Coordinates of C-alpha atoms in Angstrom, one line a residue:
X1 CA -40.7 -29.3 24.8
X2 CA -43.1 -26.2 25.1
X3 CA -43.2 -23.5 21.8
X4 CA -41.1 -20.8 21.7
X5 CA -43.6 -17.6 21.7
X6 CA -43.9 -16.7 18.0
X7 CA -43.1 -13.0 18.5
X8 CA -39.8 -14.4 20.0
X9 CA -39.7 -17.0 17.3
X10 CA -39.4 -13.3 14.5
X11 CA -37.6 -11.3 16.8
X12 CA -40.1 -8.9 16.8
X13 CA -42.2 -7.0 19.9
X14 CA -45.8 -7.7 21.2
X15 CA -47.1 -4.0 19.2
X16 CA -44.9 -5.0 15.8
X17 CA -46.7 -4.2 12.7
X18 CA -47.8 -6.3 9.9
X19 CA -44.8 -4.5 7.4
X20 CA -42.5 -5.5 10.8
X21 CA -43.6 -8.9 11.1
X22 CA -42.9 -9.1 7.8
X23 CA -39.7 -8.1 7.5
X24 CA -38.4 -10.2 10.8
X25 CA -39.8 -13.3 9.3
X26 CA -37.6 -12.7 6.4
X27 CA -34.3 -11.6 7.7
X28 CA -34.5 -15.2 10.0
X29 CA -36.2 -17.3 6.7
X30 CA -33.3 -16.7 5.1
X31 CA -30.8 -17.4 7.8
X32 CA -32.2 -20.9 8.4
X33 CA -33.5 -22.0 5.3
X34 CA -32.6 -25.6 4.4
X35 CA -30.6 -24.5 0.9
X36 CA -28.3 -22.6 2.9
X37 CA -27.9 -24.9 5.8
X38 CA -28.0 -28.3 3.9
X39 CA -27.8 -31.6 6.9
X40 CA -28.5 -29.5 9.7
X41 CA -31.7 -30.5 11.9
X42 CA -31.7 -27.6 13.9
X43 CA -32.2 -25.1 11.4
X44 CA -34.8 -27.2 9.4
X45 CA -36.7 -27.1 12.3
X46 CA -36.4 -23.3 12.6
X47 CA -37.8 -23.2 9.5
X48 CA -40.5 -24.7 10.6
X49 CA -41.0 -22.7 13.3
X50 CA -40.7 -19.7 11.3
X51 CA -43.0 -20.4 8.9
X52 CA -45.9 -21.6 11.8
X53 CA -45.4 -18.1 13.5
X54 CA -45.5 -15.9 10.0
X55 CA -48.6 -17.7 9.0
X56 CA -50.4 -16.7 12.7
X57 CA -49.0 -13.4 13.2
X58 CA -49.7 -12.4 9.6
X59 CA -53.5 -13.4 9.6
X60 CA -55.7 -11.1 11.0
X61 CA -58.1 -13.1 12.2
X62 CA -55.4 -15.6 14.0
X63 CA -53.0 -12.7 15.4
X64 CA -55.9 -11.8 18.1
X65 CA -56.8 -15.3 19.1
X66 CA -53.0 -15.9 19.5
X67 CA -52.4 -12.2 21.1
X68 CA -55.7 -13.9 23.7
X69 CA -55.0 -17.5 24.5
X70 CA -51.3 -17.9 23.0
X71 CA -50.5 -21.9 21.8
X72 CA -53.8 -23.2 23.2
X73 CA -56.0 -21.0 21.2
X74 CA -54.9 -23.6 18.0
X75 CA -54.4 -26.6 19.8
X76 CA -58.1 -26.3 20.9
X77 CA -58.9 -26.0 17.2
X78 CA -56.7 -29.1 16.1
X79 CA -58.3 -31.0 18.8
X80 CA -61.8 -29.7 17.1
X81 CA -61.5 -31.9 14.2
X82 CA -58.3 -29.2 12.0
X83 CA -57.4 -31.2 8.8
X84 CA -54.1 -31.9 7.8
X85 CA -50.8 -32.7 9.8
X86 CA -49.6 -30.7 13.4
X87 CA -51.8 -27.9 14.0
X88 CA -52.9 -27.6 10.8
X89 CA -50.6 -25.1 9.3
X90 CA -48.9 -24.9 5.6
X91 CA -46.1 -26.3 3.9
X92 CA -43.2 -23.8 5.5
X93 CA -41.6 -23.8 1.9
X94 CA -45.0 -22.4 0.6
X95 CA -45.1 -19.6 3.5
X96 CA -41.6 -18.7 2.3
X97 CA -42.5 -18.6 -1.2
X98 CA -45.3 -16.6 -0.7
X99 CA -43.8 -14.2 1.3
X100 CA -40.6 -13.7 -1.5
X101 CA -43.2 -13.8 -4.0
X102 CA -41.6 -16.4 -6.7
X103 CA -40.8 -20.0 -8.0
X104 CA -37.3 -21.5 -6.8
X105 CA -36.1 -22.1 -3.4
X106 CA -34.0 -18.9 -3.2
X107 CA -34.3 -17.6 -7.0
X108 CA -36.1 -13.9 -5.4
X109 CA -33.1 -13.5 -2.7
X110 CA -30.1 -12.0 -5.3
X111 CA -31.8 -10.0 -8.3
X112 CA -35.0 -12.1 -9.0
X113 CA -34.3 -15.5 -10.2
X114 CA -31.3 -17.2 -11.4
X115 CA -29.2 -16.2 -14.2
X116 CA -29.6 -17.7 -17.4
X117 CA -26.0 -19.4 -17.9
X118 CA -26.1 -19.5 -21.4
X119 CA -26.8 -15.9 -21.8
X120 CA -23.7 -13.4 -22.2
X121 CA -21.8 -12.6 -19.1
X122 CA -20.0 -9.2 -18.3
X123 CA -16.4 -9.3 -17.2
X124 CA -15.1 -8.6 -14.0
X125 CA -13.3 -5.0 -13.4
X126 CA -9.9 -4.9 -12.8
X127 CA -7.7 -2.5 -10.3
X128 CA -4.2 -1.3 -11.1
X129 CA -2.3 1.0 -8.2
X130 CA -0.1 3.8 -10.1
X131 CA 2.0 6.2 -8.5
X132 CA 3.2 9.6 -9.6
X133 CA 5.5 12.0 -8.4
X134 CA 3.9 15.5 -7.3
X135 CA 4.6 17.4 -9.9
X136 CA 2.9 15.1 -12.3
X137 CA -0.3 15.5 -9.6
X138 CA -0.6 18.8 -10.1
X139 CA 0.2 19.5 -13.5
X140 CA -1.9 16.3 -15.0
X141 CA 0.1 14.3 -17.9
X142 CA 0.3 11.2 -19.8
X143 CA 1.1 7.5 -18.7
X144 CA 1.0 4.1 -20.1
X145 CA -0.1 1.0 -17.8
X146 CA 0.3 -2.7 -19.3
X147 CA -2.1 -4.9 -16.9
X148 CA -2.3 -8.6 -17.3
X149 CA -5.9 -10.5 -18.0
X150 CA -8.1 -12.5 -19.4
X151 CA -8.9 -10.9 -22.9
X152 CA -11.0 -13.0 -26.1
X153 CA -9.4 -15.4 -27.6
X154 CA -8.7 -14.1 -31.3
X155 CA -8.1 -17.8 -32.6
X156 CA -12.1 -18.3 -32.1
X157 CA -13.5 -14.4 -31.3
X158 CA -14.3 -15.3 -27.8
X159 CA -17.0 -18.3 -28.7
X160 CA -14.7 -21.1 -27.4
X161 CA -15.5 -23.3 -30.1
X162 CA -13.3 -24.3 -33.7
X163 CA -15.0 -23.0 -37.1
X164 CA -17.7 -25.3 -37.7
X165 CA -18.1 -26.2 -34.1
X166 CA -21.0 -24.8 -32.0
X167 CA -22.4 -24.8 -28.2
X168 CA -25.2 -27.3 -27.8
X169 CA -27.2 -27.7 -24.6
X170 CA -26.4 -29.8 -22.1
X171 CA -28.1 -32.7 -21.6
X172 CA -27.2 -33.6 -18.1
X173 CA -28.6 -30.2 -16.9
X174 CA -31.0 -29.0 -19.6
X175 CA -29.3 -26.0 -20.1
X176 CA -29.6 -24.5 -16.3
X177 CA -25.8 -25.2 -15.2
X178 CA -27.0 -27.0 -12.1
X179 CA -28.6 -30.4 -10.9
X180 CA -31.2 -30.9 -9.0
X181 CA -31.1 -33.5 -6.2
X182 CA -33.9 -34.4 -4.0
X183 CA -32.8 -35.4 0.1
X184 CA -36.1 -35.9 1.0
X185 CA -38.3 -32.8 1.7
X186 CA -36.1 -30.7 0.3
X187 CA -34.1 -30.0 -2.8
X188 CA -29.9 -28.9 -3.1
X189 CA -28.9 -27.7 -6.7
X190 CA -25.3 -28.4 -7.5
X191 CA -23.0 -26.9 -10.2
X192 CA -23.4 -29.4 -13.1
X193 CA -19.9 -31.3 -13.5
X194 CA -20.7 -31.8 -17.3
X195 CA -20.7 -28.0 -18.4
X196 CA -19.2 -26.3 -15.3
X197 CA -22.4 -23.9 -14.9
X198 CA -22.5 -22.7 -18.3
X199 CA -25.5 -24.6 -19.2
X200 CA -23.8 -25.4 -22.5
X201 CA -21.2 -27.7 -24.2
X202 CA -19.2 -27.1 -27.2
X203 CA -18.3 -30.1 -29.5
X204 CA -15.2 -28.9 -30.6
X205 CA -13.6 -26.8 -28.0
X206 CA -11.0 -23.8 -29.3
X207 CA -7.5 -25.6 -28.8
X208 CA -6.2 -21.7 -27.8
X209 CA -7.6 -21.1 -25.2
X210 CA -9.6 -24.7 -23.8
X211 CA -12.8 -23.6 -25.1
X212 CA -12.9 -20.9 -22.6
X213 CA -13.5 -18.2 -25.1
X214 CA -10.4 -15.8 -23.4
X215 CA -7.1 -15.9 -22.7
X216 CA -4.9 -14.4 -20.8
X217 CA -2.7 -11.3 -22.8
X218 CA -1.0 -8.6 -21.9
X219 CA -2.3 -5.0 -23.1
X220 CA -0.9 -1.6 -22.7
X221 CA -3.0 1.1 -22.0
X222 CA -2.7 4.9 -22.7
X223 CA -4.6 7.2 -19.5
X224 CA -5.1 10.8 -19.3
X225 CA -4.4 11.9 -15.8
X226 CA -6.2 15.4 -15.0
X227 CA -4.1 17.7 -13.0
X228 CA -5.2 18.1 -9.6
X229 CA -5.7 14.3 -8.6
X230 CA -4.9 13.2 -4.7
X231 CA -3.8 9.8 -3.3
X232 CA -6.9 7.8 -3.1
X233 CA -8.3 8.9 -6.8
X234 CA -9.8 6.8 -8.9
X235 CA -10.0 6.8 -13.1
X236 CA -12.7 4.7 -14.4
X237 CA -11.0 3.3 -18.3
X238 CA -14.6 2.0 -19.4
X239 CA -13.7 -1.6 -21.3
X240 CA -10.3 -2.0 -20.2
X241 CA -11.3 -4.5 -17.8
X242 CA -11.1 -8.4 -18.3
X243 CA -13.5 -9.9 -21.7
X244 CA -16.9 -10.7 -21.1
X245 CA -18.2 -15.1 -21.4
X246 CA -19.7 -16.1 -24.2
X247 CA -19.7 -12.3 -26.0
X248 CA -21.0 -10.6 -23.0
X249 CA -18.7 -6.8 -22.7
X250 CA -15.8 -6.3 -20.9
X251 CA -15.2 -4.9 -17.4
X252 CA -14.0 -1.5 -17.0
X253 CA -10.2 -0.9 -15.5
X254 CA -9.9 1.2 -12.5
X255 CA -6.3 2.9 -11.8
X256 CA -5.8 4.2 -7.6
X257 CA -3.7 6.6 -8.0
X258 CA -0.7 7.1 -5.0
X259 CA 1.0 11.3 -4.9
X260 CA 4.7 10.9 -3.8
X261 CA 5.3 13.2 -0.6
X262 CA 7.1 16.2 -1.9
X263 CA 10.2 17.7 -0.3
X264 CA 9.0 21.2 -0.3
X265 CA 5.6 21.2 -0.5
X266 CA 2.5 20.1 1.9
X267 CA -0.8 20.0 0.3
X268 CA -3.7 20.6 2.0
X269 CA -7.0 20.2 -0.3
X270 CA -6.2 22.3 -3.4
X271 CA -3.4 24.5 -1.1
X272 CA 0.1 24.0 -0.4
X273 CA 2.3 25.3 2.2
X274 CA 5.9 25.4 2.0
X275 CA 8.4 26.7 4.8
X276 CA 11.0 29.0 3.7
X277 CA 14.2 29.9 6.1
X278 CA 15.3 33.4 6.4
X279 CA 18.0 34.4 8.1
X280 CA 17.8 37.1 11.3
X281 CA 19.2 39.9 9.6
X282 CA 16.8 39.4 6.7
X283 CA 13.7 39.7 9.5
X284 CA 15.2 42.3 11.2
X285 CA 15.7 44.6 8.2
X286 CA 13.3 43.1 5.8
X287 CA 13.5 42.7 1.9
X288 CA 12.8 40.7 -0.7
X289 CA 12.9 36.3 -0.3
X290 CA 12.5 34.4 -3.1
X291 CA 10.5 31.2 -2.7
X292 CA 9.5 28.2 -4.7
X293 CA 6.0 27.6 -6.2
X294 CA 5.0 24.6 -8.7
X295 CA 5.1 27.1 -11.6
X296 CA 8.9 28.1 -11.0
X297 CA 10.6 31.2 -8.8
X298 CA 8.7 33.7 -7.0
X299 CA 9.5 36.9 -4.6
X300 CA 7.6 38.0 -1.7
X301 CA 8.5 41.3 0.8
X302 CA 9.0 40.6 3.8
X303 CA 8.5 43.8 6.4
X304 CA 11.5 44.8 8.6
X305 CA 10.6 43.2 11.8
X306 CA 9.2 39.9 10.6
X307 CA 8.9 37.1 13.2
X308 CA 9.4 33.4 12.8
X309 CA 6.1 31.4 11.9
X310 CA 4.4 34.9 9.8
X311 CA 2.6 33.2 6.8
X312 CA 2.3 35.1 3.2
X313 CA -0.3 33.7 0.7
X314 CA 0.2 33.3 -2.7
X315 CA -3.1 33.7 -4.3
X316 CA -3.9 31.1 -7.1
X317 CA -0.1 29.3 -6.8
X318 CA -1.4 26.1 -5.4
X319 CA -3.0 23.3 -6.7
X320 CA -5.9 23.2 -9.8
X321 CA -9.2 21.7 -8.4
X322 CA -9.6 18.6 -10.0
X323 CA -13.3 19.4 -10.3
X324 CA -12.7 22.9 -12.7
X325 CA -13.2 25.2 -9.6
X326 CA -9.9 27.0 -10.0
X327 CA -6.5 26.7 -7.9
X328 CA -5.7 27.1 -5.0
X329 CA -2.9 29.1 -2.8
X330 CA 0.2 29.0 -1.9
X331 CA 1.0 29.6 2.1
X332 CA 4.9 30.5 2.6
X333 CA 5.8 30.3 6.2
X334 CA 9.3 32.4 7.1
X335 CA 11.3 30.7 9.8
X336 CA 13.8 32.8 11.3
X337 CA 17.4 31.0 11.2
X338 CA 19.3 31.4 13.9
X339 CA 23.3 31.1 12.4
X340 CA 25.7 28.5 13.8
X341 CA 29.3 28.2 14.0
X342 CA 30.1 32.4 14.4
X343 CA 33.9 33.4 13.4
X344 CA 35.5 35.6 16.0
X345 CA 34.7 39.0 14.2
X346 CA 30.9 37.8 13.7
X347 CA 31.0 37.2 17.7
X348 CA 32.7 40.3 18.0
X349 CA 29.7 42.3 16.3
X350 CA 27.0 40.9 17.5
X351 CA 28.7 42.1 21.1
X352 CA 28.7 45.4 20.0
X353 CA 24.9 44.9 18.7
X354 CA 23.8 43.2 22.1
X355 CA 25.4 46.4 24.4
X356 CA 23.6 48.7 21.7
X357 CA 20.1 47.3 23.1
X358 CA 18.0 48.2 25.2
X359 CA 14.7 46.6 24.8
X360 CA 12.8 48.6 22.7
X361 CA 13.7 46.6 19.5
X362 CA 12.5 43.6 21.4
X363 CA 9.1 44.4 22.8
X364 CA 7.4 41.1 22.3
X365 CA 10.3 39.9 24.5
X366 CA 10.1 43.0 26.6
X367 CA 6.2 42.7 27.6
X368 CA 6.8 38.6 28.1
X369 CA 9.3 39.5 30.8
X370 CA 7.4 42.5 32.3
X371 CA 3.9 39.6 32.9
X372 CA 6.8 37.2 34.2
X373 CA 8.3 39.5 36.9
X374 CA 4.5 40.7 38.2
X375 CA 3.7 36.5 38.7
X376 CA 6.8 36.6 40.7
X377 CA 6.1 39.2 42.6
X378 CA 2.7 38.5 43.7
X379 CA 3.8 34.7 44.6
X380 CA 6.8 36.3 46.9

C-alpha cells in the first residue's frame, strides 16, 4: 500500500510553516492516540504515521529532501545501510512527547500533568432557578433559597475517617488513584478499584457518611437581590456551593433569576412602556390622564386633539440600572377608545355632532381622502 503524502497525513498545505506543522500534528496526535482509542488498529497506525511525517516535516534538513524526491528520498537512505527498524524513524510516543513537552502519555493535554488525588479537591458549583414577580425586579429585596447538597460531614469534619482513624496510601496504586497496565506497546491507566481514584484509604471509615467526608443536608440561604435585575441574571453566593474532598473549599451557588411578565408594564432595557386607554372625548378636548408607574399614581396632560398611538415620557420612572447608572423612563402610549354599546340619547348626540362637521376638525382624515380621490382620478 503506497504512503499517504505527509502534508496530507497533518492536514496541512505544501507552504505550511514550522509553527503550522506543528500545530496540525497536534490537533490529529491527539485524536488518534492509542490512550484514547484503546484496541483500535487503525488509529495506532495513524499514530504512526503521524509521528513519521512530524519528525520529516519538522527537520530542516529532511523537509527539503522530502519537498525534492518525496518517499524515495528515505527509502534510498534505509537502503544505504539507516540503523534501526522501517525507515529509520523514532519511537512515535517519543515524537509526541517531545512535541507536548512532558512525561505521561497524555499528562500535558488538560492543565499539565495529572492531579494529585490525595491533594484537596474543590467542590462543584451549584445552580438554583428563582423567580420573582416584577415589582420585586425592580425594586430589589430579600429572599431565602434552601438548595439540597453534599455539605461535610460534621460527625468527622469532612475527613471521612472515625477519631483515631487516618488515610493511609494505597498500596494497590501507590497513591496515584490509577493502575497501570501494559497491552503491549502501550500502556492504559485505569481508576484503581481499591481506593476509587483517591489514591488513599482510610482504616476506619466515618459510619455518617461512608467515609466520604460529606453528606448530603439541606441549607437555607439568605440572597440580596439588587433592584434592576432581568430574566437571565446571574448572583454568584461565593461558598454556597457543594463541600470540597478531603478539605478542599466549597463551590460557589449560582441563582438564574426568571422576571414574571407584568400586566401593565413592558420593559425594554432599563425603560418600560405601558399603554394607557383614553376615551374620544378626552383626545378631543384634552386634560389631565392619570397613569400607573412602579412608584405609585402619576398625571400627564394630554393636548386637545391627541391621536391614538402619541407617546409621553416619564423621565426617570422606569427601571434602576442594575449597574448604578441611573433609571430609566417611562413611555405612556394613549390609545383612543372608541365606546361601545351607545344608549339612544348618546346616539342621538353624536348625530347632532356628526351634521355639525365639516372637515376641518378632521384634517388628517381630510388630506387622506383628498391623496385618495387624485389616485382615482388619474387611474379613470
Amino acid at each position: 500500500m503506497a504512503k499517504r503524502d505527509y502534508y496530507e497525513v497533518l492536514g496541512v498545505d505544501r507552504g505550511a510553516s514550522a509553527e503550522e506543522i506543528k500545530k496540525g500534528y497536534r490537533k490529529m496526535a491527539v485524536k488518534y492516540h492509542p490512550d484514547k482509542n484503546p484496541g483500535d488498529k487503525a488509529a495506532e497506525e495513524s499514530f504512526k504515521e503521524l509521528g513519521e511525517a512530524y519528525e520529516v516535516l519538522s527537520d530542516p534538513q529532511k523537509k527539503p529532501l522530502y519537498d525534492q524526491h518525496g518517499h524515495a528520498a528515505f527509502d534510498r537512505r534505509t537502503a544505504a545501510g539507516s540503523r534501526g527498524g522501517g525507515a529509520g524513524f523514532h519511537d512515535p510516543f517519543d515524537v509526541f512527547r517531545e512535541v507536548f513537552g512532558g512525561g505521561g502519555i497524555f499528562e500535558d493535554l488538560f492543565g499539565g500533568g495529572r492531579s494529585d488525588p490525595s491533594q484537596p479537591q474543590r467542590g462543584d458549583d451549584l445552580r438554583y432557578d428563582m423567580e420573582l414577580t416584577f415589582e420585586e425586579a425592580a425594586h430589589g429585596c430579600e429572599k431565602e433559597v434552601t438548595i439540597s447538597k453534599q455539605d461535610a460531614c460534621t460527625t468527622c469534619s469532612g475527613s471521612g475517617a472515625e477519631a483515631g482513624s487516618r488515610a493511609q496510601t494505597c498500596t494497590t496504586c501507590g497513591g496515584r488513584g490509577q493502575v497501570i497496565s501494559s497491552r503491549g506497546a502501550f500502556s492504559i491507566g485505569q481508576t484503581c478499584s481499591r481506593c476509587r481514584g483517591a489514591g488513599r484509604v482510610i482504616d476506619k471509615p466515618c459510619k455518617a457518611c461512608r467515609g466520604e467526608g460529606r453528606s448530603e443536608k439541606s441549607s437555607t440561604i439568605k440572597l440580596r437581590i439588587p433592584a434592576g435585575v432581568d430574566t437571565g441574571s446571574r448572583l454568584r453566593s461565593v461558598g454556597n456551593g457543594e463541600a470540597g474532598l478531603r478539605g478542599g473549599p466549597q463551590g460557589d451557588l449560582y441563582v438564574v433569576l426568571h422576571v414574571k411578565a407584568h400586566e401593565l408594564f413592558q420593559r425594554d432595557g432599563d425603560d418600560l412602556l405601558c399603554e394607557v386607554p383614553i376615551s374620544f372625548v378626552q383626545a378631543a378636548l384634552g386634560g389631565e390622564v392619570e397613569v400607573p408607574t412602579l412608584s405609585g399614581k402619576a398625571s400627564i396632560k394630554v393636548p386637545a386633539g391627541t391621536q391614538p398611538g402619541v407617546t409621553f415620557r416619564l423621565k426617570g420612572k422606569g427601571m434602576r440600572n442594575i449597574q448604578g447608572y441611573g433609571t430609566g423612563d417611562l413611555h405612556v402610549r394613549l390609545n383612543v377608545e372608541v365606546p361601545t354599546h351607545l344608549t339612544t340619547a348618546q346616539r342621538t348626540k353624536l348625530s347632532e355632532f356628526a351634521d355639525l362637521c365639516n372637515g376641518k376638525e378632521s384634517p388628517i382624515s381630510q388630506g387622506f381622502f383628498e391623496k385618495a380621490k387624485r389616485l382615482f382620478q388619474s387611474g379613470s
